[in-house]
Amino acid sequence: QGVDGYTPIAAYIGNEGWNIGLELRAGTQHSACETDYFLERVFPRVQRLCCRGESVLWRDDSGFDSVRLLFMKAQEKDRWALKGQRFDYLTKWNPRKQNKDEWVDKAEAAGAFEEQRPGKRVALMKMTVT
């Protein structure tokens, strides 16, 4: 079909890494394209597989850091809460077009920098999106 490879997306659950969703999408497709549809299919599977009273921590990388996907995860958290269950999520930040100098200033003002080794400073900051 004139496609060089695939753009896979997968979801795993539990310490054992049980696969609950795997799709091979056309290699020409951007990795974030139609991710929301994938999550719509995976979220109910997670709910069905988790015993009542068990909490879920959803972790994903910076490719899932978009307003649309963050709102989907927040809605899923609310949906679980209505059923008396806990769904938390942790998404790696993708700075994209952020002004890095402003973030350095914020980290310095917060006293968040730690020197890992000579010449390498790291700041860990928490940002809650509501």
Short mmCIF file of C-alpha atoms in Angstrom, two decimals:
data_model
loop_
_atom_site.label_atom_id
_atom_site.label_comp_id
_atom_site.label_asym_id
_atom_site.label_seq_id
_atom_site.Cartn_x
_atom_site.Cartn_y
_atom_site.Cartn_z
CA GLN A 1 0.00 0.00 0.00
CA GLY A 2 3.00 2.30 -0.29
CA VAL A 3 3.39 2.47 3.49
CA ASP A 4 6.81 2.17 5.05
CA GLY A 5 6.21 0.27 8.27
CA TYR A 6 3.68 1.00 10.97
CA THR A 7 2.93 3.47 13.73
CA PRO A 8 1.96 1.13 16.58
CA ILE A 9 0.04 2.07 19.70
CA ALA A 10 -0.34 -0.27 22.65
CA ALA A 11 -1.76 -0.39 26.17
CA TYR A 12 -0.72 -2.78 28.92
CA ILE A 13 -2.11 -3.43 32.38
CA GLY A 14 -0.66 -4.83 35.57
CA ASN A 15 2.81 -5.71 36.72
CA GLU A 16 2.78 -8.62 34.29
CA GLY A 17 2.14 -6.32 31.32
CA TRP A 18 -1.02 -7.89 29.95
CA ASN A 19 -1.81 -6.38 26.56
CA ILE A 20 -5.25 -4.79 26.47
CA GLY A 21 -4.90 -2.89 23.21
CA LEU A 22 -2.57 -3.04 20.22
CA GLU A 23 -3.06 -1.38 16.88
CA LEU A 24 -0.74 -1.16 13.91
CA ARG A 25 -1.55 2.04 12.09
CA ALA A 26 -0.19 3.19 8.75
CA GLY A 27 3.43 4.32 9.00
CA THR A 28 2.55 7.62 7.35
CA GLN A 29 0.18 8.45 10.22
CA HIS A 30 1.42 10.76 12.98
CA SER A 31 1.72 8.85 16.25
CA ALA A 32 -0.82 11.12 17.98
CA CYS A 33 -3.40 10.88 15.19
CA GLU A 34 -6.64 9.19 16.33
CA THR A 35 -5.17 8.36 19.74
CA ASP A 36 -8.42 9.53 21.33
CA TYR A 37 -10.31 6.74 19.54
CA PHE A 38 -7.80 4.21 20.85
CA LEU A 39 -8.34 5.46 24.41
CA GLU A 40 -12.13 5.26 23.94
CA ARG A 41 -11.70 1.54 23.22
CA VAL A 42 -9.13 0.85 25.95
CA PHE A 43 -10.65 2.70 28.94
CA PRO A 44 -13.70 0.35 29.20
CA ARG A 45 -11.38 -2.67 29.04
CA VAL A 46 -9.39 -1.34 31.98
CA GLN A 47 -12.61 -0.84 33.95
CA ARG A 48 -13.78 -4.39 33.21
CA LEU A 49 -10.45 -5.96 34.16
CA CYS A 50 -9.99 -4.16 37.48
CA CYS A 51 -11.63 -5.53 40.58
CA ARG A 52 -13.82 -3.20 42.58
CA GLY A 53 -11.70 -1.32 45.07
CA GLU A 54 -8.53 -1.53 42.99
CA SER A 55 -6.92 1.72 41.93
CA VAL A 56 -5.42 2.36 38.52
CA LEU A 57 -2.46 4.57 37.71
CA TRP A 58 -2.42 5.33 33.99
CA ARG A 59 1.07 6.31 32.80
CA ASP A 60 1.96 7.56 29.37
CA ASP A 61 4.77 9.40 27.65
CA SER A 62 4.95 12.91 26.23
CA GLY A 63 3.28 11.80 23.01
CA PHE A 64 0.03 11.72 25.01
CA ASP A 65 0.46 15.26 26.39
CA SER A 66 -2.23 17.15 24.51
CA VAL A 67 -5.17 19.12 25.80
CA ARG A 68 -7.64 16.73 24.17
CA LEU A 69 -6.06 13.63 25.72
CA LEU A 70 -5.56 15.23 29.14
CA PHE A 71 -9.27 16.12 29.22
CA MET A 72 -10.16 12.55 28.22
CA LYS A 73 -8.09 11.20 31.11
CA ALA A 74 -9.67 13.72 33.50
CA GLN A 75 -13.14 12.63 32.35
CA GLU A 76 -12.18 8.99 32.86
CA LYS A 77 -11.00 9.83 36.38
CA ASP A 78 -14.38 11.48 37.10
CA ARG A 79 -16.26 8.51 35.62
CA TRP A 80 -14.40 6.11 37.91
CA ALA A 81 -14.99 8.36 40.92
CA LEU A 82 -18.76 8.17 40.33
CA LYS A 83 -18.44 4.39 40.71
CA GLY A 84 -16.38 4.73 43.89
CA GLN A 85 -13.16 3.72 42.17
CA ARG A 86 -9.87 5.52 41.71
CA PHE A 87 -8.25 6.27 38.35
CA ASP A 88 -5.17 8.49 38.40
CA TYR A 89 -2.95 9.41 35.50
CA LEU A 90 0.60 10.57 35.06
CA THR A 91 1.65 12.06 31.72
CA LYS A 92 5.19 13.11 30.87
CA TRP A 93 5.24 16.78 29.96
CA ASN A 94 6.03 17.76 26.38
CA PRO A 95 7.35 21.35 26.43
CA ARG A 96 6.67 21.93 22.70
CA LYS A 97 6.59 25.68 22.13
CA GLN A 98 6.96 26.66 25.78
CA ASN A 99 9.34 29.47 26.64
CA LYS A 100 12.12 27.55 28.34
CA ASP A 101 13.61 30.68 29.93
CA GLU A 102 10.31 31.31 31.74
CA TRP A 103 10.33 27.75 33.10
CA VAL A 104 13.92 28.14 34.29
CA ASP A 105 12.88 31.35 36.06
CA LYS A 106 9.92 29.55 37.70
CA ALA A 107 12.15 26.68 38.83
CA GLU A 108 14.74 29.06 40.24
CA ALA A 109 12.06 31.09 42.05
CA ALA A 110 10.67 27.87 43.55
CA GLY A 111 14.13 26.70 44.59
CA ALA A 112 13.47 23.48 42.68
CA PHE A 113 16.90 22.99 41.10
CA GLU A 114 19.23 20.27 42.36
CA GLU A 115 22.73 19.77 41.03
CA GLN A 116 23.04 16.15 39.90
CA ARG A 117 26.71 16.54 39.04
CA PRO A 118 28.94 19.51 38.19
CA GLY A 119 27.28 21.39 35.33
CA LYS A 120 23.98 19.46 35.40
CA ARG A 121 21.00 20.88 37.24
CA VAL A 122 17.58 19.25 37.34
CA ALA A 123 14.33 20.77 38.57
CA LEU A 124 11.30 18.68 39.42
CA MET A 125 8.11 20.69 39.42
CA LYS A 126 4.52 19.59 39.77
CA MET A 127 1.77 21.05 37.62
CA THR A 128 -1.84 20.21 38.30
CA VAL A 129 -4.19 20.64 35.36
CA THR A 130 -7.81 21.28 36.24
#
